[in-house]
Short mmCIF file of C-alpha atoms in Angstrom, two decimals:
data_model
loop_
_atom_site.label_atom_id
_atom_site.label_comp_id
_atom_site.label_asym_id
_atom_site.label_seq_id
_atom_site.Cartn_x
_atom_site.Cartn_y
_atom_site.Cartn_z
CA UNK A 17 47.53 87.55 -21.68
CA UNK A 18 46.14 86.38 -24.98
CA UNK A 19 42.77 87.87 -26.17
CA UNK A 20 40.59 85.98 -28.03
CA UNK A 21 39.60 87.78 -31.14
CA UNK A 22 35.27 87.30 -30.93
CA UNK A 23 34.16 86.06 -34.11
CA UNK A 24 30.65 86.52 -35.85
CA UNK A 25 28.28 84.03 -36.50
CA UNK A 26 28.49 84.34 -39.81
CA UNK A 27 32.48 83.94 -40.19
CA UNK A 28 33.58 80.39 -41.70
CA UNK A 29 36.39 79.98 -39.05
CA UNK A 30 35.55 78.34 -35.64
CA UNK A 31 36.78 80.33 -32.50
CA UNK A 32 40.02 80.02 -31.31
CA UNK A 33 40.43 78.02 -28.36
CA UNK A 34 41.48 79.69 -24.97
CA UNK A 35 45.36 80.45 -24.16
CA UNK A 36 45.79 78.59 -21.39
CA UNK A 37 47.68 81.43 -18.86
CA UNK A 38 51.28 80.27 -17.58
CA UNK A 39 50.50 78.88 -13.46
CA UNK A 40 51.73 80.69 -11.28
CA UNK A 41 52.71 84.04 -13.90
CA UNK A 42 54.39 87.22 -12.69
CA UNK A 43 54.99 90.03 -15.51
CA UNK A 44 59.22 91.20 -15.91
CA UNK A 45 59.14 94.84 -15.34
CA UNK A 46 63.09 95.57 -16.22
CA UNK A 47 65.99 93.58 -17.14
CA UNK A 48 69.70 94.79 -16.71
CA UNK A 49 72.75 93.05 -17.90
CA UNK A 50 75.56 94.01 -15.51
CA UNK A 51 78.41 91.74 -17.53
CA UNK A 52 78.51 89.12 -19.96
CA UNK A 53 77.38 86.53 -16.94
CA UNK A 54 75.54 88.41 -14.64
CA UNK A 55 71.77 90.09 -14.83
CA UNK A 56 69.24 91.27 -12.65
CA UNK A 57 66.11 91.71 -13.21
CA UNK A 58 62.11 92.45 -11.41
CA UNK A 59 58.91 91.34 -11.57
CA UNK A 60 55.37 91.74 -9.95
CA UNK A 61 54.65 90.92 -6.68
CA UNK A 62 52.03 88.61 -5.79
CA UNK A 63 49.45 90.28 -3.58
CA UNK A 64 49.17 88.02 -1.52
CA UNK A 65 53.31 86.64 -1.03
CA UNK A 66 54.39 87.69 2.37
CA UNK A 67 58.27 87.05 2.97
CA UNK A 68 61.16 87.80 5.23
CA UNK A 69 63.94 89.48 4.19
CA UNK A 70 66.49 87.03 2.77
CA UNK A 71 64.63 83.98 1.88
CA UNK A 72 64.43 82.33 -1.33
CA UNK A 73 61.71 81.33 -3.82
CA UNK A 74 60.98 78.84 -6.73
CA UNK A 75 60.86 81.08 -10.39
CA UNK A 76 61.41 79.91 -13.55
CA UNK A 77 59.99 79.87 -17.23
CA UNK A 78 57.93 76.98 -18.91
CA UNK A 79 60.24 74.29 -20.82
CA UNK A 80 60.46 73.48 -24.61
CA UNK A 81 57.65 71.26 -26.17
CA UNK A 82 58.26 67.67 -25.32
CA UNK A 83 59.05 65.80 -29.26
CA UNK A 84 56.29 62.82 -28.60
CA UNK A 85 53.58 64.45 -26.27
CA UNK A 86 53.85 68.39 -27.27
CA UNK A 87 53.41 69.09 -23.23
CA UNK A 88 55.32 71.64 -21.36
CA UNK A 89 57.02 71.49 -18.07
CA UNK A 90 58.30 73.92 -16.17
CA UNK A 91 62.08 74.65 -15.35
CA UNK A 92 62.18 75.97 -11.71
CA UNK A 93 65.33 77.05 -9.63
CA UNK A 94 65.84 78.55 -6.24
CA UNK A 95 66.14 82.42 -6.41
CA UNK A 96 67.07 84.53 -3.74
CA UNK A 97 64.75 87.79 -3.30
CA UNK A 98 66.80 90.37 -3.37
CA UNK A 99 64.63 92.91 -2.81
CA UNK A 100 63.50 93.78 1.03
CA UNK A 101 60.62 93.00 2.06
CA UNK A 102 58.63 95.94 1.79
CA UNK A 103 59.23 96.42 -2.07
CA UNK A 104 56.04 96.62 -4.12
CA UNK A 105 57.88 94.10 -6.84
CA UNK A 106 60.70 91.47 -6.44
CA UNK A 107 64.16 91.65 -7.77
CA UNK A 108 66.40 88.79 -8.60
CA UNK A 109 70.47 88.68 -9.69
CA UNK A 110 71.18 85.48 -11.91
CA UNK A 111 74.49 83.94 -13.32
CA UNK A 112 74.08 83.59 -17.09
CA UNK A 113 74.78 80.01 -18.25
CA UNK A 114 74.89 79.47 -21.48
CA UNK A 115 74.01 75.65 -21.57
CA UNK A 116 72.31 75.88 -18.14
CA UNK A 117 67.97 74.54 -18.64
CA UNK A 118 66.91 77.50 -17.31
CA UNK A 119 69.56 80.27 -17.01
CA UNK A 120 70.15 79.74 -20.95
CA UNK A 121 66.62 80.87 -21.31
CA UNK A 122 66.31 83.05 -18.27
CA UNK A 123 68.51 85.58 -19.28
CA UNK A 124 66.74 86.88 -22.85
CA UNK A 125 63.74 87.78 -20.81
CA UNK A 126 62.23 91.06 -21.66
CA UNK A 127 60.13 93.58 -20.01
CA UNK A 128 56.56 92.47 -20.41
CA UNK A 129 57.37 88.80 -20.48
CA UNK A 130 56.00 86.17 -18.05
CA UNK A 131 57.52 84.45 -15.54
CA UNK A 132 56.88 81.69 -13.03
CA UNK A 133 56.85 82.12 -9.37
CA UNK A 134 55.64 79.91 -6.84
CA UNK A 135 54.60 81.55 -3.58
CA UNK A 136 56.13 79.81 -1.05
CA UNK A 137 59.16 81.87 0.47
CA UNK A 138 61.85 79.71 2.74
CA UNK A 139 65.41 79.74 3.48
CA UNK A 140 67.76 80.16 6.64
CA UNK A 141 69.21 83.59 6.13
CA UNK A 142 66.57 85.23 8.41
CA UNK A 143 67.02 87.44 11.59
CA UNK A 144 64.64 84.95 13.21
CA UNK A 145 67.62 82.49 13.13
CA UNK A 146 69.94 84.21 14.85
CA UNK A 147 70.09 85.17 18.18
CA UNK A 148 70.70 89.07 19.43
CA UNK A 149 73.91 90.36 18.80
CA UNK A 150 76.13 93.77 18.04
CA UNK A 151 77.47 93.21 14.82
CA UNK A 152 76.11 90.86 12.14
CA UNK A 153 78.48 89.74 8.90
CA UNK A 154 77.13 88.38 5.45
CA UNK A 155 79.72 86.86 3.47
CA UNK A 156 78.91 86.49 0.04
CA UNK A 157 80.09 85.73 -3.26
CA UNK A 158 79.20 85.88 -6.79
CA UNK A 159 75.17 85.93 -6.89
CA UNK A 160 74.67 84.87 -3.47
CA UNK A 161 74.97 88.90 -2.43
CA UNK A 162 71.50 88.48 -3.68
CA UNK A 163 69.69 88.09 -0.31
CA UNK A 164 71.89 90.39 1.11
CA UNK A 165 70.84 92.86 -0.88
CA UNK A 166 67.01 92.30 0.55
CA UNK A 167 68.52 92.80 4.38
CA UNK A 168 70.65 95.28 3.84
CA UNK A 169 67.53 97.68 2.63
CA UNK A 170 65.67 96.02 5.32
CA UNK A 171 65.35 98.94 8.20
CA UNK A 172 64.88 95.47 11.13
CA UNK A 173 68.49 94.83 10.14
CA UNK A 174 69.58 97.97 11.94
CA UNK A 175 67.39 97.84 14.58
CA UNK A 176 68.59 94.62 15.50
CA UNK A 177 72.33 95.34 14.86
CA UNK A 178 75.13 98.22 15.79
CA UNK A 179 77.18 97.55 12.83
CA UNK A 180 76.16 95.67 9.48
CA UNK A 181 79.47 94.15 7.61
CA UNK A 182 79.00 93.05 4.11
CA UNK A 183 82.04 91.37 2.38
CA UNK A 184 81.74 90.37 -1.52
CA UNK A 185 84.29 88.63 -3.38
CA UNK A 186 83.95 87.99 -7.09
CA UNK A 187 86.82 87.08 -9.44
CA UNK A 188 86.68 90.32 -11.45
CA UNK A 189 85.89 94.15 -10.63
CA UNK A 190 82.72 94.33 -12.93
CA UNK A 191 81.39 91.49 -10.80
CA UNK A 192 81.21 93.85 -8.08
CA UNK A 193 79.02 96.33 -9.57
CA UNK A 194 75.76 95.22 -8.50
CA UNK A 195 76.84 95.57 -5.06
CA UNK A 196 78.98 98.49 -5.04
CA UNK A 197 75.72 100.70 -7.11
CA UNK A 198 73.25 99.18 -3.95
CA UNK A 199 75.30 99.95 -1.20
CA UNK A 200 75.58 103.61 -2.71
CA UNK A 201 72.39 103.96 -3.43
CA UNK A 202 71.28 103.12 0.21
CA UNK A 203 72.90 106.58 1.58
CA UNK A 204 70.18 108.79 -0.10
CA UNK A 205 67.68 106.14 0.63
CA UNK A 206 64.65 107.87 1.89
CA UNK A 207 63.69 104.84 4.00
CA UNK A 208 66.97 103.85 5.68
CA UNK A 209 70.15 106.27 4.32
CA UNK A 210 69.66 107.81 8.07
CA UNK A 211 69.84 104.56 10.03
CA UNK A 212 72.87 103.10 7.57
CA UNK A 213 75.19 105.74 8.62
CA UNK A 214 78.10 104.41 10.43
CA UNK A 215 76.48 100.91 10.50
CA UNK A 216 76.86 99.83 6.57
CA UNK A 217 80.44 98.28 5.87
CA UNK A 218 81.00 97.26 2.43
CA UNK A 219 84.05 94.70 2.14
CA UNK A 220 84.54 93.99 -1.85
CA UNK A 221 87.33 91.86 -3.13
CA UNK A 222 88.34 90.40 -6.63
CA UNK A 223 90.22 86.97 -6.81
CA UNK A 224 91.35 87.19 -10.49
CA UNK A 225 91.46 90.96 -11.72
CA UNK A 226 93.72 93.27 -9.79
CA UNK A 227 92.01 95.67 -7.38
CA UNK A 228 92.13 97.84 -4.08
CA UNK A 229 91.86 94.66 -2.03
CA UNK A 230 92.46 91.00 -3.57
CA UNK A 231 92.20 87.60 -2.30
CA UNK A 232 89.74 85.05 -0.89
CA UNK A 233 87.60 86.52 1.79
CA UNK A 234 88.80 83.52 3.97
CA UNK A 235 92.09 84.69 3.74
CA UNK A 236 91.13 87.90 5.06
CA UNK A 237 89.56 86.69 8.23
CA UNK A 238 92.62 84.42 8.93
CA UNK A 239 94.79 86.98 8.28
CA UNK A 240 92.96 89.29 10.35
CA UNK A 241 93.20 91.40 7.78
CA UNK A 242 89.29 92.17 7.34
CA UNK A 243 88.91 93.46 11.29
CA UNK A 244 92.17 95.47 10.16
CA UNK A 245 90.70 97.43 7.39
CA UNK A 246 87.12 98.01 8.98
CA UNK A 247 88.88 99.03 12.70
CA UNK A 248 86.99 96.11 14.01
CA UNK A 249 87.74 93.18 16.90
CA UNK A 250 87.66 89.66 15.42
CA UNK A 251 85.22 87.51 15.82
CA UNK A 252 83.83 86.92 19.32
CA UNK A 253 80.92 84.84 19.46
CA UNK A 254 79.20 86.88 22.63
CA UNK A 255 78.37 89.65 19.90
CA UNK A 256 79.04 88.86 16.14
CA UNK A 257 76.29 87.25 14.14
CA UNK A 258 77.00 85.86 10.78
CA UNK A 259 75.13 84.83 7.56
CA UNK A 260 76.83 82.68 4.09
CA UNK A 261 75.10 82.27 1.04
CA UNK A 262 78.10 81.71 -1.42
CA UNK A 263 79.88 78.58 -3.20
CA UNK A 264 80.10 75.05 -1.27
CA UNK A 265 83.59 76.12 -0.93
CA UNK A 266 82.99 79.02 0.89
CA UNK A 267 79.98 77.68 3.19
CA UNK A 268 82.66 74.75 3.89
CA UNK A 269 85.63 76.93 4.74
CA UNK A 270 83.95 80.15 6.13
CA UNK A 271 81.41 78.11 8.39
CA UNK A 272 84.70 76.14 9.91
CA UNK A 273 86.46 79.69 10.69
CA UNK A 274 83.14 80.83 12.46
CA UNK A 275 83.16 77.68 14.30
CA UNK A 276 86.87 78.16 15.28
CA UNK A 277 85.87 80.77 16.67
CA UNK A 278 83.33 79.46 19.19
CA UNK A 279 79.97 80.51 17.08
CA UNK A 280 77.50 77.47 16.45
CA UNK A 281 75.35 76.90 13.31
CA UNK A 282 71.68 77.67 14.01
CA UNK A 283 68.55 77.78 12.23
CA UNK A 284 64.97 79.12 11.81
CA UNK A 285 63.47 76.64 14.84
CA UNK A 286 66.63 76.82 16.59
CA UNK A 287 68.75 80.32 16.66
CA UNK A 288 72.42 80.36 17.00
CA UNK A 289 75.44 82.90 16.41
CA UNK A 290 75.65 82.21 12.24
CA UNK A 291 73.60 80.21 9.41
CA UNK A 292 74.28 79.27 6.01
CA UNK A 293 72.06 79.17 2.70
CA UNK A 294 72.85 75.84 1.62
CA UNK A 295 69.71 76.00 -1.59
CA UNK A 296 72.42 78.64 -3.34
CA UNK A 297 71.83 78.36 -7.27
CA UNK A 298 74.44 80.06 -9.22
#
């Protein structure tokens, strides 16, 4: 990034040694702040990264100067992609914490800046890991919509399913935002705002701040309240399909309703009727 400024051979100071370039450095194209804890931001795309939908890579941003040996390491964490897989650059939505190693650093980044990403998509919230089905559900919360955003703008999702259901909860209404702008967006979508229609349900809820529909999104499917609202059956594990990528809490209690229910945990080498993202940062 650095150029080195050619001297002449008759100027007194020696050449300036080489910047050595960040490994592994992707350029931040735009940065938005959606509240006081939540940002999103994109980068480049490697040219050669390939990825499905939903899975997760290593990014981060080199650490401060060790005190003894001046060396650098850098702070990685697993990020969900949340763009699809088509994109020409890769999005991200982060938590901001303020004493966190690398989210305390993570979220001043500025267009233009550099940022570490290591090439080597994985994670379980992949159509590959489920097996066919009518109707698929991801249940997120907080920043674990994140690789739901990448499927939902993913035209294999419809293909694959009837009817795409899409619950967030987040403990206030601004929290939402992120979500509620995408799944807007997607109807004038020149890719996929004809293959959404009718299929896209968007299920937001707020724990904390009053709004049109509160509580726990367990509470909701126990209730029955969920299949209410969207004028759908409950769960039946001969056609519903179901992805998590939330807190431990909600993996735990959400994976033991889908279980309940008759659907069995699967994975990428072995498909089932649901799977979890148990690498969820934030």
């Amino acid at each position: 990034m650095n150029e080195q400024v050619p001297v002449t051979q008759d100027a007194a100071i020696p050449a300036a040694k080489p910047v050595k370039a960040m490994p592994d450095a992707q350029i931040v194209k735009s940065v938005k702040h959606w509240t006081d804890r939540l940002f999103s931001f994109r980068v480049t795309r490697p040219a050669s990264l390939r990825f499905r939908s939903g899975e997760f890579v290593m990014i981060g941003l080199m650490g401060d100067p060790d005190p003894k040996t001046g060396k650098q390491k850098p702070l990685l964490r697993a990020y969900s992609i949340a763009s699809p897989s088509w994109d020409e650059e890769l999005e991200f939505y982060s938590i901001k914490v303020q004493d966190g190693p690398l989210t305390s650093k993570l979220q001043h980044i500025q267009p233009g800046d550099e940022l570490i990403l290591r090439p080597k998509p994985v994670g379980t919230l992949v159509h590959d890991a489920l097996l066919p089905g009518k109707r698929v559900y991801f249940f997120a919360t907080g920043t674990g919509i994140a690789p739901f955003a990448s499927l939902i703008r993913d035209p294999e999702t419809y293909e694959k399913f009837d009817e795409v259901i899409l619950t967030h909860t987040c403990r206030e209404v601004a929290e939402l935002e992120y979500g509620r702008q995408l799944v807007e967006s997607l109807e004038e979508d020149p890719l996929i705002g004809e293959m959404i229609e009718g299929k896209l349900k968007y299920y937001p809820t707020t724990t904390r701040e009053e709004s049109p529909v509160m509580g726990r999104i367990t509470e909701h499917l126990k209730s029955g309240e969920l299949f209410e609202r969207l004028g759908v059956p409950p769960l039946n594990p001969e056609t519903d399909r179901a992805m998590i990528c939330g807190s431990m809490g909600l993996n735990k209690d959400i994976t033991a309703i889908l279980e309940e229910s008759g659907m069995r945990e699967g994975a990428n080498s072995e498909p089932k009727e649901f799977v979890v993202e148990k690498a969820f940062v934030g």
